[in-house]
Short mmCIF file of C-alpha atoms (C1' of nucleotides) and ligand atoms in Angstrom, two decimals:
data_model
loop_
_atom_site.label_atom_id
_atom_site.label_comp_id
_atom_site.label_asym_id
_atom_site.label_seq_id
_atom_site.Cartn_x
_atom_site.Cartn_y
_atom_site.Cartn_z
CA MET A 135 -0.14 0.05 -0.12
CA LYS A 136 1.12 3.38 -0.92
CA GLN A 137 3.12 5.55 2.15
CA GLU A 138 0.50 8.28 2.19
CA LYS A 139 -2.66 5.94 2.50
CA GLU A 140 -0.94 4.46 5.38
CA LEU A 141 -0.06 7.54 6.95
CA TYR A 142 -3.53 8.86 6.36
CA ARG A 143 -4.85 5.69 7.77
CA ASP A 144 -2.54 5.77 10.74
CA PHE A 145 -3.53 9.71 11.36
CA LEU A 146 -6.96 8.92 11.09
CA ARG A 147 -6.93 6.37 13.86
CA SER A 148 -5.13 8.32 16.10
CA LYS A 149 -8.04 11.10 16.15
CA ASN A 150 -10.60 8.27 16.46
CA LEU A 151 -11.72 9.13 13.03
CA LYS A 152 -12.67 6.66 10.68
CA LEU A 153 -11.54 5.78 7.11
CA THR A 154 -14.74 5.74 4.93
CA LYS A 155 -14.90 5.85 1.45
CA PRO A 156 -15.66 9.44 0.92
CA ARG A 157 -12.14 10.44 2.78
CA LEU A 158 -10.56 8.00 0.76
CA ILE A 159 -11.68 8.87 -2.74
CA ILE A 160 -10.76 12.34 -1.68
CA MET A 161 -7.43 11.78 -0.52
CA GLU A 162 -6.80 9.61 -3.54
CA ALA A 163 -7.87 12.15 -5.99
CA VAL A 164 -5.74 14.67 -4.27
CA PHE A 165 -2.62 12.59 -5.30
CA GLU A 166 -3.45 11.65 -8.61
CA ASN A 167 -3.18 15.53 -9.16
CA HIS A 168 -0.03 16.88 -9.43
CA GLU A 169 -1.18 20.88 -9.61
CA HIS A 170 -2.04 23.36 -7.15
CA PHE A 171 -5.63 22.75 -6.65
CA ASN A 172 -8.84 24.45 -4.99
CA VAL A 173 -12.02 23.23 -3.29
CA ASP A 174 -14.20 23.38 -6.36
CA ASP A 175 -11.10 21.75 -8.72
CA LEU A 176 -10.70 18.90 -6.63
CA TYR A 177 -14.86 18.70 -6.43
CA GLU A 178 -14.89 18.75 -10.39
CA GLN A 179 -12.14 15.93 -10.77
CA ILE A 180 -13.73 13.73 -8.25
CA LYS A 181 -17.02 14.19 -9.78
CA LYS A 182 -15.93 12.75 -12.91
CA LYS A 183 -15.47 9.00 -11.04
CA HIS A 184 -17.63 9.19 -8.29
CA LYS A 185 -20.98 10.55 -8.27
CA ASN A 186 -21.74 10.91 -4.74
CA VAL A 187 -19.09 12.91 -2.98
CA SER A 188 -20.29 16.39 -1.90
CA ARG A 189 -18.88 19.71 -1.79
CA ALA A 190 -19.41 19.52 1.74
CA THR A 191 -17.54 16.24 2.86
CA ILE A 192 -14.66 17.78 0.46
CA TYR A 193 -14.21 21.02 2.66
CA ARG A 194 -14.53 19.10 5.88
CA THR A 195 -11.50 16.44 4.62
CA VAL A 196 -8.89 19.06 3.27
CA PRO A 197 -8.33 20.00 6.99
CA LEU A 198 -7.98 16.77 7.92
CA LEU A 199 -5.36 16.70 4.77
CA VAL A 200 -3.42 19.30 5.86
CA GLU A 201 -3.60 18.56 9.38
CA SER A 202 -1.85 15.06 8.59
CA GLY A 203 0.81 16.61 6.67
CA LEU A 204 -0.34 15.12 3.43
CA ILE A 205 -1.13 18.58 1.90
CA LYS A 206 -0.37 22.05 2.28
CA GLN A 207 -2.31 25.19 2.05
CA SER A 208 -0.76 27.50 -0.49
CA LEU A 209 -1.46 31.43 -1.44
CA ARG A 210 -4.93 32.17 -2.17
CA CYS A 211 -6.00 32.76 -5.63
CA GLU A 212 -9.11 34.37 -6.97
CA SER A 213 -10.28 34.64 -3.53
CA LYS A 214 -10.11 30.79 -3.11
CA ASP A 215 -7.67 29.04 -0.79
CA ILE A 216 -5.66 26.77 -2.78
CA TYR A 217 -3.75 23.88 -1.43
CA GLU A 218 -0.87 20.89 -3.10
CA HIS A 219 -0.18 17.71 -2.02
CA THR A 220 3.47 18.05 -0.45
CA TYR A 221 4.01 14.68 1.13
CA GLY A 222 7.27 13.13 -0.60
CA HIS A 223 7.93 16.55 -2.12
CA GLU A 224 10.70 18.58 -1.36
CA ASN A 225 9.40 22.39 0.49
CA HIS A 226 9.69 25.01 -1.96
CA LEU A 227 8.35 28.53 -2.37
CA HIS A 228 5.80 30.43 -4.70
CA PHE A 229 5.94 32.82 -7.17
CA ILE A 230 2.62 33.56 -8.46
CA CYS A 231 2.16 35.59 -11.62
CA GLU A 232 -0.56 38.61 -11.19
CA ASN A 233 -1.18 38.69 -14.82
CA CYS A 234 -1.57 34.92 -15.99
CA GLY A 235 -2.09 33.54 -12.71
CA LYS A 236 0.91 30.88 -13.32
CA ILE A 237 2.87 29.56 -10.44
CA ILE A 238 6.49 29.23 -10.37
CA GLU A 239 8.06 26.93 -7.79
CA SER A 240 11.49 27.56 -6.27
CA GLY A 241 14.19 26.51 -3.67
CA PHE A 242 13.10 26.94 0.19
CA SER A 243 15.58 25.72 2.27
CA GLU A 244 18.06 28.57 2.33
CA VAL A 245 15.13 30.81 3.16
CA ALA A 246 13.35 28.63 5.44
CA ASN A 247 16.88 28.49 7.44
CA LEU A 248 16.88 32.01 7.62
CA ILE A 249 13.52 32.39 8.80
CA ASP A 250 14.17 29.82 11.42
CA THR A 251 16.90 31.77 12.88
CA LEU A 252 14.51 34.95 13.10
CA ALA A 253 11.72 33.05 14.40
CA GLU A 254 14.05 31.42 17.15
CA LYS A 255 15.05 35.00 18.44
CA GLU A 256 11.55 35.89 18.81
CA ASN A 257 10.99 32.24 20.71
CA PHE A 258 8.23 31.92 18.06
CA LYS A 259 7.40 28.16 17.11
CA ILE A 260 6.73 27.57 13.16
CA SER A 261 3.73 25.34 12.28
CA GLU A 262 3.87 26.80 9.18
CA TYR A 263 5.43 28.78 6.58
CA ASN A 264 4.56 31.26 4.33
CA LEU A 265 6.84 31.97 1.85
CA GLY A 266 6.81 33.43 -1.73
CA ALA A 267 5.85 36.66 -3.87
CA ARG A 268 3.59 38.06 -6.43
CA GLY A 269 4.54 39.99 -9.28
CA PHE A 270 4.86 39.01 -12.79
CA CYS A 271 6.40 36.06 -15.09
CA LYS A 272 9.16 36.09 -17.76
CA ASP A 273 6.22 35.97 -20.05
CA CYS A 274 4.08 39.17 -18.67
CA GLN A 275 6.74 41.50 -18.66
CA LYS A 276 6.06 42.50 -22.31
CA MET B 256 1.90 69.09 4.52
CA LYS B 257 2.66 65.39 5.58
CA GLN B 258 4.49 63.47 2.71
CA GLU B 259 1.88 60.62 2.82
CA LYS B 260 -0.82 63.09 1.90
CA GLU B 261 0.99 64.61 -0.80
CA LEU B 262 2.01 61.18 -2.49
CA TYR B 263 -1.38 60.44 -1.95
CA ARG B 264 -2.62 63.45 -3.91
CA ASP B 265 -0.08 63.02 -6.55
CA PHE B 266 -1.13 59.33 -7.14
CA LEU B 267 -5.28 60.16 -7.68
CA ARG B 268 -4.07 63.01 -9.76
CA SER B 269 -1.98 60.93 -11.97
CA LYS B 270 -4.83 58.52 -11.94
CA ASN B 271 -7.45 61.00 -12.86
CA LEU B 272 -9.04 60.30 -9.76
CA LYS B 273 -10.58 63.14 -7.29
CA LEU B 274 -9.20 64.09 -3.79
CA THR B 275 -12.88 63.56 -1.98
CA LYS B 276 -13.56 64.32 1.43
CA PRO B 277 -14.04 60.62 2.19
CA ARG B 278 -10.95 59.24 0.40
CA LEU B 279 -8.86 61.89 2.59
CA ILE B 280 -10.50 60.86 5.84
CA ILE B 281 -9.89 57.25 4.84
CA MET B 282 -6.05 57.92 4.47
CA GLU B 283 -5.59 60.12 7.63
CA ALA B 284 -7.44 57.34 9.30
CA VAL B 285 -4.95 54.58 8.39
CA PHE B 286 -1.94 56.84 9.48
CA GLU B 287 -3.74 57.52 12.84
CA ASN B 288 -3.88 53.82 13.40
CA HIS B 289 -0.31 52.02 13.97
CA GLU B 290 -2.02 48.40 14.16
CA HIS B 291 -2.95 45.88 11.70
CA PHE B 292 -6.39 46.23 10.67
CA ASN B 293 -9.08 45.06 8.35
CA VAL B 294 -11.67 47.14 6.90
CA ASP B 295 -14.41 46.48 9.65
CA ASP B 296 -11.76 47.74 12.12
CA LEU B 297 -11.31 50.91 9.92
CA TYR B 298 -14.96 51.60 9.36
CA GLU B 299 -15.59 51.44 13.15
CA GLN B 300 -12.32 53.83 13.85
CA ILE B 301 -13.58 56.45 11.37
CA LYS B 302 -16.87 56.00 12.65
CA LYS B 303 -16.15 57.75 15.85
CA LYS B 304 -15.07 61.14 14.29
CA HIS B 305 -17.09 60.85 11.27
CA LYS B 306 -20.68 59.55 10.34
CA ASN B 307 -20.86 59.39 6.69
CA VAL B 308 -18.28 57.19 5.68
CA SER B 309 -19.62 54.40 4.07
CA ARG B 310 -18.16 50.69 4.15
CA ALA B 311 -18.32 50.54 0.75
CA THR B 312 -16.29 53.25 0.06
CA ILE B 313 -13.67 52.19 2.76
CA TYR B 314 -13.65 48.77 0.41
CA ARG B 315 -13.37 51.00 -2.62
CA THR B 316 -10.37 53.13 -1.08
CA VAL B 317 -8.04 50.66 0.44
CA PRO B 318 -6.86 49.26 -3.20
CA LEU B 319 -6.11 52.40 -3.81
CA LEU B 320 -3.99 53.19 -0.99
CA VAL B 321 -2.41 49.73 -1.69
CA GLU B 322 -1.78 50.98 -5.39
CA SER B 323 -0.40 54.10 -4.24
CA GLY B 324 2.33 52.35 -1.93
CA LEU B 325 0.87 53.72 1.40
CA ILE B 326 -0.49 50.60 2.77
CA LYS B 327 0.34 47.19 2.26
CA GLN B 328 -1.93 43.67 2.48
CA SER B 329 -0.58 41.55 5.39
CA LEU B 330 -1.66 37.86 5.88
CA ARG B 331 -5.23 37.27 6.27
CA CYS B 332 -6.49 36.63 9.88
CA GLU B 333 -9.81 35.36 10.74
CA SER B 334 -10.83 35.23 6.96
CA LYS B 335 -10.61 38.82 6.54
CA ASP B 336 -8.10 40.56 4.64
CA ILE B 337 -5.51 42.56 6.72
CA TYR B 338 -3.52 45.80 6.21
CA GLU B 339 -1.23 47.77 7.84
CA HIS B 340 0.49 51.40 6.72
CA THR B 341 3.84 50.90 5.74
CA TYR B 342 4.90 54.20 4.06
CA GLY B 343 8.13 55.47 5.81
CA HIS B 344 8.47 52.02 7.91
CA GLU B 345 10.87 49.53 7.41
CA ASN B 346 9.84 46.47 5.55
CA HIS B 347 9.42 43.73 7.94
CA LEU B 348 7.91 40.17 7.99
CA HIS B 349 4.99 38.55 9.98
CA PHE B 350 4.84 35.59 12.60
CA ILE B 351 1.28 35.15 13.42
CA CYS B 352 0.06 33.04 16.29
CA GLU B 353 -2.34 30.60 15.61
CA ASN B 354 -3.69 30.61 19.52
CA CYS B 355 -3.79 34.13 20.10
CA GLY B 356 -3.76 35.91 17.09
CA LYS B 357 -0.86 38.06 17.94
CA ILE B 358 1.54 39.18 15.17
CA ILE B 359 5.34 39.36 15.87
CA GLU B 360 7.14 41.40 13.21
CA SER B 361 10.76 40.56 12.57
CA GLY B 362 13.79 41.57 9.86
CA PHE B 363 13.24 41.77 6.26
CA SER B 364 15.82 42.62 4.34
CA GLU B 365 18.07 39.26 4.42
CA VAL B 366 15.23 37.40 3.68
CA ALA B 367 14.31 39.55 0.78
CA ASN B 368 17.65 39.42 -0.58
CA LEU B 369 17.51 35.89 -0.80
CA ILE B 370 14.46 35.72 -2.34
CA ASP B 371 15.41 38.23 -5.03
CA THR B 372 18.19 35.96 -5.97
CA LEU B 373 15.71 33.06 -6.28
CA ALA B 374 13.31 35.30 -8.56
CA GLU B 375 16.12 36.49 -10.56
CA LYS B 376 17.06 32.86 -11.69
CA GLU B 377 13.50 32.71 -12.61
CA ASN B 378 13.32 35.84 -14.28
CA PHE B 379 10.34 36.96 -12.22
CA LYS B 380 9.72 40.45 -11.47
CA ILE B 381 8.23 40.49 -7.83
CA SER B 382 6.01 43.24 -6.98
CA GLU B 383 4.87 42.10 -3.55
CA TYR B 384 6.63 39.94 -1.22
CA ASN B 385 4.85 37.65 0.82
CA LEU B 386 6.95 36.37 3.84
CA GLY B 387 6.07 35.12 7.23
CA ALA B 388 4.92 31.87 9.21
CA ARG B 389 2.12 30.51 11.17
CA GLY B 390 2.95 29.02 14.49
CA PHE B 391 2.98 29.55 18.19
CA CYS B 392 4.34 32.75 19.96
CA LYS B 393 6.21 32.38 23.32
CA ASP B 394 2.98 32.70 25.87
CA CYS B 395 1.17 30.14 23.66
CA GLN B 396 3.65 26.86 23.67
CA LYS B 397 2.13 26.03 27.17
"C1'" DA C 146 -22.21 79.74 -12.10
"C1'" DT C 147 -22.65 75.80 -15.10
"C1'" DT C 148 -21.13 71.72 -17.03
"C1'" DT C 149 -19.30 67.46 -16.98
"C1'" DT C 150 -17.77 63.84 -14.86
"C1'" DA C 151 -16.40 60.99 -11.11
"C1'" DT C 152 -17.69 59.08 -6.29
"C1'" DT C 153 -20.68 58.62 -2.97
"C1'" DG C 154 -24.10 56.03 0.69
"C1'" DA C 155 -27.51 52.64 1.08
"C1'" DG C 156 -28.59 48.33 0.52
"C1'" DA C 157 -29.07 44.32 -2.52
"C1'" DA C 158 -26.35 40.97 -4.72
"C1'" DT C 159 -22.51 37.38 -4.71
"C1'" DG C 160 -19.94 33.28 -3.72
"C1'" DA C 161 -16.58 30.59 -0.94
"C1'" DA C 162 -16.95 28.70 3.51
"C1'" DT C 163 -19.41 26.53 7.08
"C1'" DC C 164 -23.54 24.77 9.64
"C1'" DT C 165 -27.58 21.67 10.42
"C1'" DC C 166 -29.90 17.64 10.63
"C1'" DA C 167 -32.07 13.31 9.12
"C1'" DA C 168 -30.27 9.07 6.80
"C1'" DA C 169 -26.21 6.22 5.88
"C1'" DT C 170 -22.04 3.72 7.29
"C1'" DG C 171 -17.97 2.31 10.04
"C1'" DC C 172 -16.48 -0.32 13.49
"C1'" DA C 173 -16.48 -2.49 18.02
"C1'" DT C 174 -18.59 -6.47 19.98
"C1'" DA C 175 -21.07 -10.48 20.93
"C1'" DT D 262 -22.28 -12.13 10.96
"C1'" DA D 263 -25.68 -9.61 13.09
"C1'" DT D 264 -26.27 -5.84 16.64
"C1'" DG D 265 -25.97 -1.29 18.39
"C1'" DC D 266 -24.00 3.04 18.87
"C1'" DA D 267 -21.31 6.86 17.55
"C1'" DT D 268 -19.37 8.87 13.63
"C1'" DT D 269 -20.16 11.10 8.96
"C1'" DT D 270 -22.65 11.96 5.17
"C1'" DG D 271 -25.28 14.70 1.41
"C1'" DA D 272 -28.56 18.20 0.58
"C1'" DG D 273 -29.38 22.44 0.77
"C1'" DA D 274 -29.56 26.53 4.37
"C1'" DT D 275 -27.19 30.16 6.32
"C1'" DT D 276 -23.08 33.21 6.85
"C1'" DC D 277 -20.08 36.89 6.30
"C1'" DA D 278 -16.61 39.44 3.70
"C1'" DT D 279 -16.65 41.33 -0.21
"C1'" DT D 280 -18.32 43.48 -4.29
"C1'" DC D 281 -22.25 45.25 -6.97
"C1'" DT D 282 -25.85 49.08 -8.59
"C1'" DC D 283 -27.75 53.17 -8.91
"C1'" DA D 284 -29.69 57.38 -7.85
"C1'" DA D 285 -28.00 61.31 -5.62
"C1'" DT D 286 -24.08 63.95 -4.85
"C1'" DA D 287 -19.57 66.29 -5.00
"C1'" DA D 288 -15.20 67.89 -7.50
"C1'" DA D 289 -13.05 69.80 -11.01
"C1'" DA D 290 -12.89 71.54 -15.53
"C1'" DT D 291 -14.80 75.54 -18.22
MN1 MN E 37 4.09 24.23 -5.13
MN1 MN E 38 3.63 44.55 9.77
ZN1 ZN E 39 2.44 35.53 -16.33
ZN1 ZN E 40 -0.10 33.65 21.20
#
DNA sequence: ATTTTATTGAGAATGAATCTCAAATGCATA
DNA sequence: TATGCATTTGAGATTCATTCTCAATAAAAT
């Protein structure tokens, strides 16, 4: 069985939550898709194969996936929260093009190390980094 | 006349926008307050002195203040967009406590320099940094 | 002062996210 | 495998930050 499925199952069990069919379908869909996504994207993707998973359940499940460490919330886009699966992927930061919406991924660890140093000075315990920038990609600088 | 007022006036003129009473009241309120704020905070603050500035006008004016460079949008908090006046202030990044909501400001330039280097590699032109982290402040680590 | 044009306030509309609740399901136990 | 109970689900209603509409008003240009 895939790593992420085991991790998910263990996470749910550790919180006394049931491994239900919708929860499994949602988790699998998240790993089938390698793009950044919002809840509606995910809903549309799932609907193709499984008629009976509701938006409400996706809205309820996404925070569980975040808490389990399988996915991360990313910068919001068009006033919707966006996510990406991160389990098994290098941490990275995002450059978002304000013109075409393209998301460019870039390094992370150097930046994270620096932030860690600053956080330590403040006795702040980081649970989630929020690193990136908005601007214009190569193609949109006319 | 204060620097920021001149800058604002010039900005508005350059976009053929009128320097109206509400626009002036809103801009002044933003610089009277030295905290991070959301639109509703600002509305309540303004209402104390000026009865006739509507939420709609504040919602319309805040993006102008952002575009003029007088204020910046910061991390959102409790599903509301939050802002701070930044004109005349050092750039800085934010650590936000997930428990008590406290916002801690910290250095910036080292991090920004690093990000600049990464952005350059991608030919990405940054217009706004998004730098910070969520986690737990000194007092909330029990 | 008159004309032109942008802006305003008030309330309606939008839409992402959350909530409600009766019906369905997972899972522990016998 | 069948039973019992707590959790979860789908569907739709609700919330609430933000945006929009539009007739009335105010700023600037003439
Ligand atoms: Mn990414
Ligand atoms: Mn700040
Ligand atoms: Zn672009
Ligand atoms: Zn705290």
